[in-house]
Short mmCIF file of C-alpha atoms and ligand atoms in Angstrom, two decimals:
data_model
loop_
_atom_site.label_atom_id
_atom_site.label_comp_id
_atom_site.label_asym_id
_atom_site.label_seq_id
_atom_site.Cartn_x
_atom_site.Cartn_y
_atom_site.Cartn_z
CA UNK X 1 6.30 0.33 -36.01
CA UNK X 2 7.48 1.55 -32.32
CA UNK X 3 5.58 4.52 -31.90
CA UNK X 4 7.20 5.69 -28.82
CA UNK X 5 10.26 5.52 -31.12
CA UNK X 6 11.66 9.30 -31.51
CA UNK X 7 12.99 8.25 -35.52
CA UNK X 8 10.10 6.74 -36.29
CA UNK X 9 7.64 9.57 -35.24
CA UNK X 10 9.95 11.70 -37.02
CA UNK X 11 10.07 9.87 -40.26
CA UNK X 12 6.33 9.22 -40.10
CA UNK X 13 5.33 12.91 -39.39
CA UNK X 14 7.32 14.14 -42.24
CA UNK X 15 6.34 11.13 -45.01
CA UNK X 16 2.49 12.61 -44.30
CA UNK X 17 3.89 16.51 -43.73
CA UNK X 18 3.09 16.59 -40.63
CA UNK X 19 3.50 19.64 -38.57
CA UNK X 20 2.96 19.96 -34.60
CA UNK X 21 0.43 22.46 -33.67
CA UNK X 22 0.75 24.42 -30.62
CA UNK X 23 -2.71 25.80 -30.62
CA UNK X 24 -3.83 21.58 -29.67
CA UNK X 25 -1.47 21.38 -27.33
CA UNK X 26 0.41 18.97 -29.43
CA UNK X 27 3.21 17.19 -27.49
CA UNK X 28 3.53 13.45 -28.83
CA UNK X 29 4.77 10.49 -25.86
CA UNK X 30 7.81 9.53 -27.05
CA UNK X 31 8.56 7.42 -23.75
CA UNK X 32 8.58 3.84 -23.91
CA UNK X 33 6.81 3.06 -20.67
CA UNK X 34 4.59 5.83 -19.86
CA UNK X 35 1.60 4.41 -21.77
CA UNK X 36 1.83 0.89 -21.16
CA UNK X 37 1.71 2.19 -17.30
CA UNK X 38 -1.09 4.62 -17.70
CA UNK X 39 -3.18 1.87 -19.81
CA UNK X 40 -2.83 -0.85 -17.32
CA UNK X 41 -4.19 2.11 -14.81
CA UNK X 42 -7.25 2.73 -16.31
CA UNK X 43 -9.01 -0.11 -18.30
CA UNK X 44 -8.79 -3.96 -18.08
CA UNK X 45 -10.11 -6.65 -20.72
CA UNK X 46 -14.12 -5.61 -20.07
CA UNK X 47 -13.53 -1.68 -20.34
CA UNK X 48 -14.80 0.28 -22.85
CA UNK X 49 -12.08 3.33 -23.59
CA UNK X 50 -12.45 6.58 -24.71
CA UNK X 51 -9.64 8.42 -25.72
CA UNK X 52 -9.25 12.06 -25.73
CA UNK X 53 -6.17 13.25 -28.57
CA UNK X 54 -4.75 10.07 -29.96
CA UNK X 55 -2.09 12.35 -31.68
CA UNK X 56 -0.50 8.93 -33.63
CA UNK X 57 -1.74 6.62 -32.01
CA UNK X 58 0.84 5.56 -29.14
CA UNK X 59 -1.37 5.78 -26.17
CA UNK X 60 -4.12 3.97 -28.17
CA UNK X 61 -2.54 0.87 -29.23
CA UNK X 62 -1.28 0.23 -25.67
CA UNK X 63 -5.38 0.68 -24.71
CA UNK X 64 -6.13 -1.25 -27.33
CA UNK X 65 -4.66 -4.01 -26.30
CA UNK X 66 -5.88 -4.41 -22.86
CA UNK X 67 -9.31 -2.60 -23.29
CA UNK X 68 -12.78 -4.39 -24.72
CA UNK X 69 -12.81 -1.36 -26.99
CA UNK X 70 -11.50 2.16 -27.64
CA UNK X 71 -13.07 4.92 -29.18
CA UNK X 72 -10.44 7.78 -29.80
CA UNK X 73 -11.37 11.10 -30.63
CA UNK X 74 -9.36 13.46 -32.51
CA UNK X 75 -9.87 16.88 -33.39
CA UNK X 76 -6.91 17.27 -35.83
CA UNK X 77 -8.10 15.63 -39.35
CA UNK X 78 -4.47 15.66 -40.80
CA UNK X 79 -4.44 12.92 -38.27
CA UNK X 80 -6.53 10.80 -40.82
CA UNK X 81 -3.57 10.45 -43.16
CA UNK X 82 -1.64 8.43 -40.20
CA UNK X 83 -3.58 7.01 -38.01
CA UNK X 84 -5.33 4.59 -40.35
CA UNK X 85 -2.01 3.33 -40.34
CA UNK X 86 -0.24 3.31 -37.58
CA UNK X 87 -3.53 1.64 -35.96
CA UNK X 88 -4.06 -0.81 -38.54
CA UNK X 89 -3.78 -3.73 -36.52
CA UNK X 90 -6.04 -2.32 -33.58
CA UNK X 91 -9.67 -4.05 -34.26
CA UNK X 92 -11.18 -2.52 -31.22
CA UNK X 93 -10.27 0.72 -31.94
CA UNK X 94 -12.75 3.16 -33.63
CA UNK X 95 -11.40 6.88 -34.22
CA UNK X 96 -13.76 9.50 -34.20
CA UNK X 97 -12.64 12.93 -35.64
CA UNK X 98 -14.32 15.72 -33.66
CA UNK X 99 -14.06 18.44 -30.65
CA UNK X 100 -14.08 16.26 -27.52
CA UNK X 101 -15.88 19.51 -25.87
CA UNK X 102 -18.52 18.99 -28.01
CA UNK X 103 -19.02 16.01 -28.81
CA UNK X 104 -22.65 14.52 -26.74
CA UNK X 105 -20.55 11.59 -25.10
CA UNK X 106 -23.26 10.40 -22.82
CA UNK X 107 -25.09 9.57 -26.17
CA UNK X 108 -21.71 8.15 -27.64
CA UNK X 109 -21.20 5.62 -24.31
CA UNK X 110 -24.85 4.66 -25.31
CA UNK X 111 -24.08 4.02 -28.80
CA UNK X 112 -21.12 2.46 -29.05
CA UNK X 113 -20.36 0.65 -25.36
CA UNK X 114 -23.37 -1.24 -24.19
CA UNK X 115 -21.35 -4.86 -24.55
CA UNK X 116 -18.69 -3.17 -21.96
CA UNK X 117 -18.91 -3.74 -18.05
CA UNK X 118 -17.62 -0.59 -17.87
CA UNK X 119 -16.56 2.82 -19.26
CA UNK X 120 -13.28 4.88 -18.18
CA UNK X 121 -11.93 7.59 -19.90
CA UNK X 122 -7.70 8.08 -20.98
CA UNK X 123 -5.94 10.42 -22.03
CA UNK X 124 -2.66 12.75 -22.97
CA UNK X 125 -4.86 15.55 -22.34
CA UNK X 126 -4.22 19.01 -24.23
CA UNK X 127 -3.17 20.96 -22.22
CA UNK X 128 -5.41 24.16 -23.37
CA UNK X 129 -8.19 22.66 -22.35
CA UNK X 130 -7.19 20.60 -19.36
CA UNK X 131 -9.57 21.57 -16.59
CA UNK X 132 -12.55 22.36 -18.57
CA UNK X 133 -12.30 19.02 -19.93
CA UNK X 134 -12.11 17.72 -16.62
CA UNK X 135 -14.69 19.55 -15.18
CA UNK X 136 -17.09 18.59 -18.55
CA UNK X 137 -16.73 15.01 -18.05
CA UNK X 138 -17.11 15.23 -13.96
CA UNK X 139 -20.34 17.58 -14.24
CA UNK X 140 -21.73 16.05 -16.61
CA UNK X 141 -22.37 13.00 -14.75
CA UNK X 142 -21.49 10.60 -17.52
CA UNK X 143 -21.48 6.90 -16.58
CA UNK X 144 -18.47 6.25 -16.54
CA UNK X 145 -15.79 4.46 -13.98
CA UNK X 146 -12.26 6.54 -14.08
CA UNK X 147 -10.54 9.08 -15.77
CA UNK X 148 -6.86 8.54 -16.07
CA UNK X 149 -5.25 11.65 -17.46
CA UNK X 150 -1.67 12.99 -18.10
CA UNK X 151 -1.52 17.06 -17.43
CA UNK X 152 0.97 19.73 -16.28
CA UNK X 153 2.43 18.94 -12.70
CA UNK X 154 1.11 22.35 -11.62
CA UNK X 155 -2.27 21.59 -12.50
CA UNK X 156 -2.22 17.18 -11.03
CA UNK X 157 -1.33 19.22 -7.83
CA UNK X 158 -4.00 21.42 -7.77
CA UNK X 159 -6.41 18.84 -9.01
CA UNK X 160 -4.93 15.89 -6.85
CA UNK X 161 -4.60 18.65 -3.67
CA UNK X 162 -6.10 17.97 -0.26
CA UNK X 163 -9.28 20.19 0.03
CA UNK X 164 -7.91 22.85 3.06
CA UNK X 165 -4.42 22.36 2.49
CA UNK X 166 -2.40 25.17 0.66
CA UNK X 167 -2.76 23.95 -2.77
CA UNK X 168 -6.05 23.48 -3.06
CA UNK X 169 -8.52 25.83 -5.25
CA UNK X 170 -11.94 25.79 -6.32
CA UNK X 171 -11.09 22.95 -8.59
CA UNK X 172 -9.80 20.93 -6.14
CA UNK X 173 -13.06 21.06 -4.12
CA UNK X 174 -14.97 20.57 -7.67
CA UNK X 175 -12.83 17.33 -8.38
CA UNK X 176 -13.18 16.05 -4.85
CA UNK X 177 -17.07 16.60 -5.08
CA UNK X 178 -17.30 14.04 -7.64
CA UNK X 179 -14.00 11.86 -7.65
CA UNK X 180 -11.38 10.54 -5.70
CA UNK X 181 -8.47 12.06 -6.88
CA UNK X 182 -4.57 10.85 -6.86
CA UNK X 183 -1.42 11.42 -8.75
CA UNK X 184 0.02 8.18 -9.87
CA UNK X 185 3.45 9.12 -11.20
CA UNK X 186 5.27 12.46 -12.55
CA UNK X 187 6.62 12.27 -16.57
CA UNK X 188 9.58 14.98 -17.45
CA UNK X 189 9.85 16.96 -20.13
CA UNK X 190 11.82 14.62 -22.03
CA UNK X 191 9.44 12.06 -22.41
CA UNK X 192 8.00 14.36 -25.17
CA UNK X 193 7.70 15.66 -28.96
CA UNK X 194 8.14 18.64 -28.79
CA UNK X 195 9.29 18.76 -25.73
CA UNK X 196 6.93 21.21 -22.94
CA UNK X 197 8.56 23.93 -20.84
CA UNK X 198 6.88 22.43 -17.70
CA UNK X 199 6.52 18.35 -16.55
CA UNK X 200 3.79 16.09 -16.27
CA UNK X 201 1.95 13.39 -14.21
CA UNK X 202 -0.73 11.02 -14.83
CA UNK X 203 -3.73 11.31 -12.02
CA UNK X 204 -6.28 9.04 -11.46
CA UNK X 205 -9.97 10.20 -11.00
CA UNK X 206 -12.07 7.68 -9.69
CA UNK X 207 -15.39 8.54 -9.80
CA UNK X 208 -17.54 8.54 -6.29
CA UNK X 209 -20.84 7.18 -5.92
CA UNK X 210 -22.09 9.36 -4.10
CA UNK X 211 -20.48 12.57 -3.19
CA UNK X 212 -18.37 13.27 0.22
CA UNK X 213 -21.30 15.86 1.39
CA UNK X 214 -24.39 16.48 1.15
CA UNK X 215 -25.40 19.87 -0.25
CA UNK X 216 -29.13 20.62 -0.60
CA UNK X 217 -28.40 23.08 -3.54
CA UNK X 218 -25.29 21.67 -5.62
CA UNK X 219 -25.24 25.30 -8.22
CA UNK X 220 -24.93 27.18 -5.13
CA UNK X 221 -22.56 24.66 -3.53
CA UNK X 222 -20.23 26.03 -6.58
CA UNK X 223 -20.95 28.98 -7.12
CA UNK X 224 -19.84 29.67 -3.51
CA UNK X 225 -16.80 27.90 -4.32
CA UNK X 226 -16.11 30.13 -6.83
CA UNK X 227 -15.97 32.82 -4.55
CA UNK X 228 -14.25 31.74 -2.12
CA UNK X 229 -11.12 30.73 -4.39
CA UNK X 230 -11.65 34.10 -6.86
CA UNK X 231 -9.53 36.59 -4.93
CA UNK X 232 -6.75 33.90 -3.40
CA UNK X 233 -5.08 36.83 -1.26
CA UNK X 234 -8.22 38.10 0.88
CA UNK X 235 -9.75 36.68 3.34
CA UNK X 236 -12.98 34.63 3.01
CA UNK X 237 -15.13 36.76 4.74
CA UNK X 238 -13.76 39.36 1.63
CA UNK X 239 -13.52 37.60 -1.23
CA UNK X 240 -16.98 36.20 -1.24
CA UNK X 241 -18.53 39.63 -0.59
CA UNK X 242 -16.45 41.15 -3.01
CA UNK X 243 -17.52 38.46 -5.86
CA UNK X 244 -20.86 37.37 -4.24
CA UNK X 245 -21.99 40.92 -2.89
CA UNK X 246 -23.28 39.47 -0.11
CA UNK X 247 -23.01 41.73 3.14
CA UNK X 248 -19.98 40.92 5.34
CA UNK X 249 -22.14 40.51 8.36
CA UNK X 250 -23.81 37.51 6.66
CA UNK X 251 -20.74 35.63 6.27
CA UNK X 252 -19.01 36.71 9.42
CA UNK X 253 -22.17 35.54 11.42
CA UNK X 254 -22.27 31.79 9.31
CA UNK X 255 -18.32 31.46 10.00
CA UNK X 256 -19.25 32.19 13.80
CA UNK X 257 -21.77 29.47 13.76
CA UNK X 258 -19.43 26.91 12.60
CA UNK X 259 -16.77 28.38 14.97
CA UNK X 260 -14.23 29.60 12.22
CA UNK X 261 -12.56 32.97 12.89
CA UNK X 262 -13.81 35.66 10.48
CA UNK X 263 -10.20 36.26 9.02
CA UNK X 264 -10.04 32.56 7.97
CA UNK X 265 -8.61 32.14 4.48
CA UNK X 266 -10.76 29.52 2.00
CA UNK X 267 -7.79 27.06 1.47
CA UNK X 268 -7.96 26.65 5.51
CA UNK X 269 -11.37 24.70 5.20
CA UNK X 270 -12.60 21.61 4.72
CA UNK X 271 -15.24 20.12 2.45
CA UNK X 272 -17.78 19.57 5.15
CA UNK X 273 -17.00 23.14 6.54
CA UNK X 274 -17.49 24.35 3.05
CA UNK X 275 -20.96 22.56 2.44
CA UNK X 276 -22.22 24.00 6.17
CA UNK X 277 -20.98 27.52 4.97
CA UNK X 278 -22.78 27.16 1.77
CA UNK X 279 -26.09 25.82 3.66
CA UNK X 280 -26.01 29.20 6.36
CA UNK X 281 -24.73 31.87 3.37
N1 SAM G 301 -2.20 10.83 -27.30
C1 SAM G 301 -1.09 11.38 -28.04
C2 SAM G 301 0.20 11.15 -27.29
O1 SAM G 301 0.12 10.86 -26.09
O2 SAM G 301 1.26 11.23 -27.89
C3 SAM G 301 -1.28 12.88 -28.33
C4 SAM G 301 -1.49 13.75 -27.12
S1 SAM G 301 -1.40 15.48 -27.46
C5 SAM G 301 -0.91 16.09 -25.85
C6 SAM G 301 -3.08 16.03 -27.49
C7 SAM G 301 -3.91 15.54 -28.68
O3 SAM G 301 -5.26 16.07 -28.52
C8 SAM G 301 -3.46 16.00 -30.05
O4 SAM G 301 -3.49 14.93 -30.94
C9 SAM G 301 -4.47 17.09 -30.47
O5 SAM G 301 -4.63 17.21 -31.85
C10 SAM G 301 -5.73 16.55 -29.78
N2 SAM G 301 -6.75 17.57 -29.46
C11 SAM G 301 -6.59 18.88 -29.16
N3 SAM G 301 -7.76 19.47 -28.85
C12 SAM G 301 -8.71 18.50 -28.96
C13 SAM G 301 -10.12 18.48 -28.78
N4 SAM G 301 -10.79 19.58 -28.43
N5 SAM G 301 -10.79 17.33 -28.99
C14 SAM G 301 -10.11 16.19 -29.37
N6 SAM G 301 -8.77 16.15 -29.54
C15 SAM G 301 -8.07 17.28 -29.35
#
Protein backbone atom coordinates (compact mmCIF):
# COMPACT_ATOMS: atom_id res chain seq x y z
CA UNK A 1 0.00 0.00 0.00
CA UNK A 2 1.35 3.70 -1.01
CA UNK A 3 0.89 5.48 2.02
CA UNK A 4 1.64 8.84 0.71
CA UNK A 5 -1.29 7.90 -1.58
CA UNK A 6 -4.28 10.51 -0.80
CA UNK A 7 -7.11 7.34 -1.78
CA UNK A 8 -5.47 5.06 0.05
CA UNK A 9 -5.16 7.06 3.37
CA UNK A 10 -8.64 7.82 2.78
CA UNK A 11 -9.94 4.37 2.31
CA UNK A 12 -7.74 3.09 5.13
CA UNK A 13 -8.82 5.79 7.71
CA UNK A 14 -12.39 5.13 7.12
CA UNK A 15 -12.21 0.94 6.91
CA UNK A 16 -10.74 1.44 10.80
CA UNK A 17 -13.14 4.79 11.47
CA UNK A 18 -10.66 6.81 11.66
CA UNK A 19 -11.09 10.39 12.50
CA UNK A 20 -8.26 13.25 12.44
CA UNK A 21 -7.81 14.91 15.69
CA UNK A 22 -6.92 18.44 15.89
CA UNK A 23 -6.07 18.48 19.51
CA UNK A 24 -2.58 16.04 18.19
CA UNK A 25 -1.93 18.14 15.68
CA UNK A 26 -2.94 15.54 13.24
CA UNK A 27 -1.91 16.43 9.64
CA UNK A 28 -0.93 13.08 7.72
CA UNK A 29 2.18 13.49 4.68
CA UNK A 30 0.47 12.79 1.82
CA UNK A 31 3.58 13.88 -0.43
CA UNK A 32 5.43 11.39 -2.22
CA UNK A 33 8.93 12.67 -1.66
CA UNK A 34 9.00 14.52 1.47
CA UNK A 35 9.83 11.47 3.63
CA UNK A 36 12.09 9.61 1.57
CA UNK A 37 14.11 13.15 1.67
CA UNK A 38 13.80 13.78 5.33
CA UNK A 39 14.81 9.93 6.08
CA UNK A 40 17.87 9.94 3.99
CA UNK A 41 18.62 13.32 6.21
CA UNK A 42 18.66 11.91 9.37
CA UNK A 43 19.65 8.17 9.78
CA UNK A 44 21.81 5.81 7.62
CA UNK A 45 22.08 1.82 7.84
CA UNK A 46 23.81 1.95 11.65
CA UNK A 47 21.19 4.54 13.16
CA UNK A 48 18.96 3.77 15.65
CA UNK A 49 15.51 5.98 15.00
CA UNK A 50 13.11 7.27 17.13
CA UNK A 51 10.10 8.52 15.84
CA UNK A 52 7.91 11.05 17.34
CA UNK A 53 3.85 10.65 15.81
CA UNK A 54 3.98 7.90 13.24
CA UNK A 55 0.29 8.91 12.41
CA UNK A 56 0.08 5.66 9.68
CA UNK A 57 3.05 4.94 9.30
CA UNK A 58 4.43 6.90 6.10
CA UNK A 59 7.40 8.56 7.57
CA UNK A 60 8.28 5.25 9.34
CA UNK A 61 8.52 2.84 6.62
CA UNK A 62 10.76 5.22 4.64
CA UNK A 63 13.08 5.14 8.17
CA UNK A 64 12.67 1.83 8.29
CA UNK A 65 14.21 1.09 5.48
CA UNK A 66 17.40 2.91 5.73
CA UNK A 67 17.69 2.94 9.62
CA UNK A 68 19.29 -0.14 11.91
CA UNK A 69 16.06 0.29 13.84
CA UNK A 70 13.07 2.53 14.61
CA UNK A 71 11.21 2.89 17.58
CA UNK A 72 7.99 5.04 16.89
CA UNK A 73 6.01 6.44 19.49
CA UNK A 74 2.48 7.21 19.29
CA UNK A 75 0.23 8.76 21.58
CA UNK A 76 -3.06 8.07 19.68
CA UNK A 77 -4.05 4.21 20.46
CA UNK A 78 -6.76 4.14 17.64
CA UNK A 79 -3.51 4.09 15.82
CA UNK A 80 -3.14 0.35 16.95
CA UNK A 81 -5.95 -0.76 14.67
CA UNK A 82 -3.68 0.45 11.51
CA UNK A 83 -0.48 0.54 12.08
CA UNK A 84 0.04 -3.16 12.74
CA UNK A 85 -0.81 -3.15 9.29
CA UNK A 86 0.31 -0.78 7.31
CA UNK A 87 3.87 -1.61 8.99
CA UNK A 88 3.67 -5.17 8.65
CA UNK A 89 6.55 -5.64 6.60
CA UNK A 90 8.87 -3.22 8.73
CA UNK A 91 11.03 -5.79 11.06
CA UNK A 92 13.00 -3.02 12.59
CA UNK A 93 10.30 -1.14 13.57
CA UNK A 94 8.93 -1.32 17.18
CA UNK A 95 5.85 1.11 18.00
CA UNK A 96 5.52 2.27 21.32
CA UNK A 97 2.12 3.83 22.33
CA UNK A 98 2.74 6.65 24.82
CA UNK A 99 3.21 10.64 25.45
CA UNK A 100 6.60 11.37 23.85
CA UNK A 101 6.79 14.23 26.73
CA UNK A 102 6.81 11.71 29.07
CA UNK A 103 8.13 9.04 28.13
CA UNK A 104 12.06 8.55 30.12
CA UNK A 105 13.84 8.28 26.58
CA UNK A 106 17.34 8.39 27.90
CA UNK A 107 16.31 5.03 29.60
CA UNK A 108 14.51 3.91 26.27
CA UNK A 109 17.98 4.68 24.00
CA UNK A 110 19.50 2.41 26.80
CA UNK A 111 17.07 -0.26 26.41
CA UNK A 112 16.38 -0.72 23.16
CA UNK A 113 19.59 0.84 20.97
CA UNK A 114 22.83 -0.38 22.39
CA UNK A 115 23.63 -2.53 18.92
CA UNK A 116 23.28 1.09 17.07
CA UNK A 117 26.41 3.39 16.31
CA UNK A 118 24.20 5.95 16.76
CA UNK A 119 20.87 7.53 17.81
CA UNK A 120 18.97 10.50 15.88
CA UNK A 121 15.66 11.45 16.38
CA UNK A 122 12.68 12.10 13.22
CA UNK A 123 9.85 13.38 13.09
CA UNK A 124 6.39 15.12 11.62
CA UNK A 125 6.31 16.87 14.79
CA UNK A 126 2.81 18.02 16.30
CA UNK A 127 2.64 20.99 16.05
CA UNK A 128 1.12 21.76 19.75
CA UNK A 129 3.94 20.76 21.18
CA UNK A 130 6.69 21.73 18.80
CA UNK A 131 9.18 23.70 20.84
CA UNK A 132 8.75 22.09 24.10
CA UNK A 133 9.53 18.97 22.44
CA UNK A 134 12.46 20.46 21.06
CA UNK A 135 13.65 22.03 23.93
CA UNK A 136 12.94 18.42 26.05
CA UNK A 137 15.09 16.47 23.86
CA UNK A 138 18.00 19.38 23.61
CA UNK A 139 18.00 19.93 27.57
CA UNK A 140 17.84 16.89 28.39
CA UNK A 141 21.11 15.99 27.09
CA UNK A 142 20.10 12.68 25.60
CA UNK A 143 22.77 10.86 23.58
CA UNK A 144 21.77 11.23 20.69
CA UNK A 145 23.28 12.51 17.09
CA UNK A 146 20.43 14.72 15.15
CA UNK A 147 17.06 15.69 15.25
CA UNK A 148 15.44 16.06 11.91
CA UNK A 149 12.03 17.58 12.34
CA UNK A 150 9.19 18.94 10.09
CA UNK A 151 7.34 22.16 11.89
CA UNK A 152 5.52 25.38 10.92
CA UNK A 153 7.77 27.74 8.68
CA UNK A 154 7.26 30.43 11.32
CA UNK A 155 8.63 28.44 13.96
CA UNK A 156 12.05 26.53 11.46
CA UNK A 157 12.74 30.36 11.18
CA UNK A 158 12.81 31.19 14.54
CA UNK A 159 14.49 27.99 15.50
CA UNK A 160 16.92 27.91 12.40
CA UNK A 161 17.46 32.06 12.97
CA UNK A 162 20.90 33.60 13.32
CA UNK A 163 21.36 34.47 17.08
CA UNK A 164 21.37 38.72 16.75
CA UNK A 165 19.62 38.88 13.63
CA UNK A 166 15.87 39.99 13.64
CA UNK A 167 14.33 36.69 13.92
CA UNK A 168 15.90 35.34 16.51
CA UNK A 169 14.23 34.74 20.16
CA UNK A 170 15.10 33.09 23.22
CA UNK A 171 14.69 29.83 21.47
CA UNK A 172 16.90 30.52 18.95
CA UNK A 173 19.75 31.18 21.43
CA UNK A 174 18.44 27.89 23.41
CA UNK A 175 18.74 25.78 20.08
CA UNK A 176 22.05 27.30 19.14
CA UNK A 177 23.39 26.51 22.76
CA UNK A 178 23.13 22.95 22.10
CA UNK A 179 22.78 22.33 18.21
CA UNK A 180 23.66 23.49 14.99
CA UNK A 181 20.65 24.41 13.49
CA UNK A 182 19.51 24.62 9.57
CA UNK A 183 16.43 24.49 7.51
CA UNK A 184 16.77 21.90 4.84
CA UNK A 185 13.74 22.48 2.64
CA UNK A 186 10.12 24.23 3.00
CA UNK A 187 6.80 21.64 2.43
CA UNK A 188 3.33 23.60 1.43
CA UNK A 189 0.25 23.12 2.65
CA UNK A 190 -0.69 20.73 0.13
CA UNK A 191 1.55 18.14 0.92
CA UNK A 192 -0.97 17.39 3.76
CA UNK A 193 -4.17 15.53 5.31
CA UNK A 194 -5.90 17.75 6.40
CA UNK A 195 -4.36 20.26 4.97
CA UNK A 196 -2.68 23.25 7.73
CA UNK A 197 -3.47 26.94 7.36
CA UNK A 198 0.31 27.71 7.50
CA UNK A 199 3.52 25.70 5.56
CA UNK A 200 6.22 23.68 6.69
CA UNK A 201 10.00 22.85 6.55
CA UNK A 202 12.10 20.14 7.74
CA UNK A 203 15.29 21.54 9.96
CA UNK A 204 18.11 19.76 10.89
CA UNK A 205 19.50 19.91 14.52
CA UNK A 206 22.77 18.61 14.82
CA UNK A 207 23.76 18.25 18.09
CA UNK A 208 27.20 20.16 19.32
CA UNK A 209 29.73 18.66 21.37
CA UNK A 210 30.38 21.08 23.22
CA UNK A 211 28.50 24.26 23.31
CA UNK A 212 29.51 27.66 21.29
CA UNK A 213 30.25 29.46 24.88
CA UNK A 214 31.19 28.91 27.85
CA UNK A 215 28.81 29.94 30.65
CA UNK A 216 29.89 29.25 34.25
CA UNK A 217 26.15 29.01 35.36
CA UNK A 218 24.04 27.42 32.37
CA UNK A 219 20.22 28.03 34.59
CA UNK A 220 21.19 31.53 34.74
CA UNK A 221 22.58 31.58 31.20
CA UNK A 222 18.63 30.96 30.42
CA UNK A 223 16.97 32.36 32.60
CA UNK A 224 18.59 35.63 31.40
CA UNK A 225 17.59 34.66 28.07
CA UNK A 226 14.29 34.57 29.03
CA UNK A 227 14.33 38.00 29.87
CA UNK A 228 15.82 39.41 27.46
CA UNK A 229 13.35 37.95 24.68
CA UNK A 230 10.02 38.34 27.24
CA UNK A 231 9.01 41.90 26.36
CA UNK A 232 10.27 41.88 22.40
CA UNK A 233 9.37 45.76 22.09
CA UNK A 234 11.61 47.30 25.02
CA UNK A 235 14.81 47.68 25.19
CA UNK A 236 17.21 45.25 26.96
CA UNK A 237 18.24 47.34 29.56
CA UNK A 238 14.01 47.25 30.23
CA UNK A 239 12.88 44.14 29.62
CA UNK A 240 15.25 42.31 31.86
CA UNK A 241 14.53 44.66 34.79
CA UNK A 242 11.05 44.51 34.20
CA UNK A 243 11.05 40.45 34.24
CA UNK A 244 14.31 40.00 36.25
CA UNK A 245 13.83 43.03 38.77
CA UNK A 246 17.15 43.67 38.65
CA UNK A 247 18.05 47.52 39.01
CA UNK A 248 18.61 49.29 35.66
CA UNK A 249 21.94 50.58 36.78
CA UNK A 250 23.18 46.96 36.98
CA UNK A 251 22.52 46.21 33.49
CA UNK A 252 23.32 49.59 32.03
CA UNK A 253 26.82 49.39 33.79
CA UNK A 254 27.46 45.38 32.35
CA UNK A 255 26.28 46.66 28.72
CA UNK A 256 28.96 49.56 29.23
CA UNK A 257 31.59 47.07 30.01
CA UNK A 258 31.10 45.15 26.94
CA UNK A 259 30.71 48.47 25.02
CA UNK A 260 26.95 48.01 23.94
CA UNK A 261 24.79 51.16 24.10
CA UNK A 262 22.22 50.95 26.92
CA UNK A 263 19.20 51.26 24.40
CA UNK A 264 20.43 48.09 22.59
CA UNK A 265 17.57 45.73 21.76
CA UNK A 266 18.29 41.70 22.69
CA UNK A 267 17.90 40.44 19.03
CA UNK A 268 21.00 42.95 18.28
CA UNK A 269 23.44 40.57 20.24
CA UNK A 270 25.38 37.85 19.82
CA UNK A 271 25.84 34.59 21.69
CA UNK A 272 29.19 35.46 23.12
CA UNK A 273 27.84 39.02 24.02
CA UNK A 274 24.98 37.27 25.62
CA UNK A 275 27.15 34.75 27.78
CA UNK A 276 29.53 38.00 28.93
CA UNK A 277 26.19 39.83 29.85
CA UNK A 278 25.00 36.90 31.74
CA UNK A 279 28.58 36.47 33.55
CA UNK A 280 28.56 40.64 34.73
CA UNK A 281 24.42 40.66 35.49
N1 LIG B 1 4.23 10.93 11.01
C1 LIG B 1 2.89 11.06 10.47
C2 LIG B 1 2.95 11.76 9.13
O1 LIG B 1 3.97 12.39 8.85
O2 LIG B 1 1.99 11.67 8.37
C3 LIG B 1 1.96 11.82 11.43
C4 LIG B 1 2.42 13.19 11.84
S1 LIG B 1 1.19 14.13 12.69
C5 LIG B 1 1.74 15.79 12.31
C6 LIG B 1 1.64 14.04 14.40
C7 LIG B 1 1.47 12.68 15.06
O3 LIG B 1 1.91 12.79 16.44
C8 LIG B 1 0.06 12.14 15.14
O4 LIG B 1 0.05 10.79 14.78
C9 LIG B 1 -0.36 12.31 16.61
O5 LIG B 1 -1.32 11.39 17.04
C10 LIG B 1 0.99 12.12 17.29
N2 LIG B 1 1.13 12.76 18.62
C11 LIG B 1 0.54 13.89 19.09
N3 LIG B 1 0.98 14.19 20.32
C12 LIG B 1 1.88 13.23 20.66
C13 LIG B 1 2.67 12.98 21.81
N4 LIG B 1 2.62 13.79 22.88
N5 LIG B 1 3.46 11.89 21.84
C14 LIG B 1 3.51 11.05 20.75
N6 LIG B 1 2.79 11.24 19.63
C15 LIG B 1 1.98 12.31 19.57
Amino acid sequence: MKLSDINAIENLLKNAGFSFKKSLGQNFLIDDSVCPAMASAACDDDTGVIEIGPGIGVLTTELSKRAKKVVAIELDERLKKILPVTLADCENVEVIYGDAMKLDLKRLITEKFSDCSGVCVCANLPYYITSPIIMSLLESELPIKNITVMVQLEAAKRLCAEVGSRESGAVTVAVNYYADAEILFEVGKESFLPSPKVDSAVISLKIRNKPPVNVSDKSKFFKLIKACFAQRRKTLVNTVSNTLGIDKDVIRNALQELGLSETVRSEQLTMQQLADLSERI
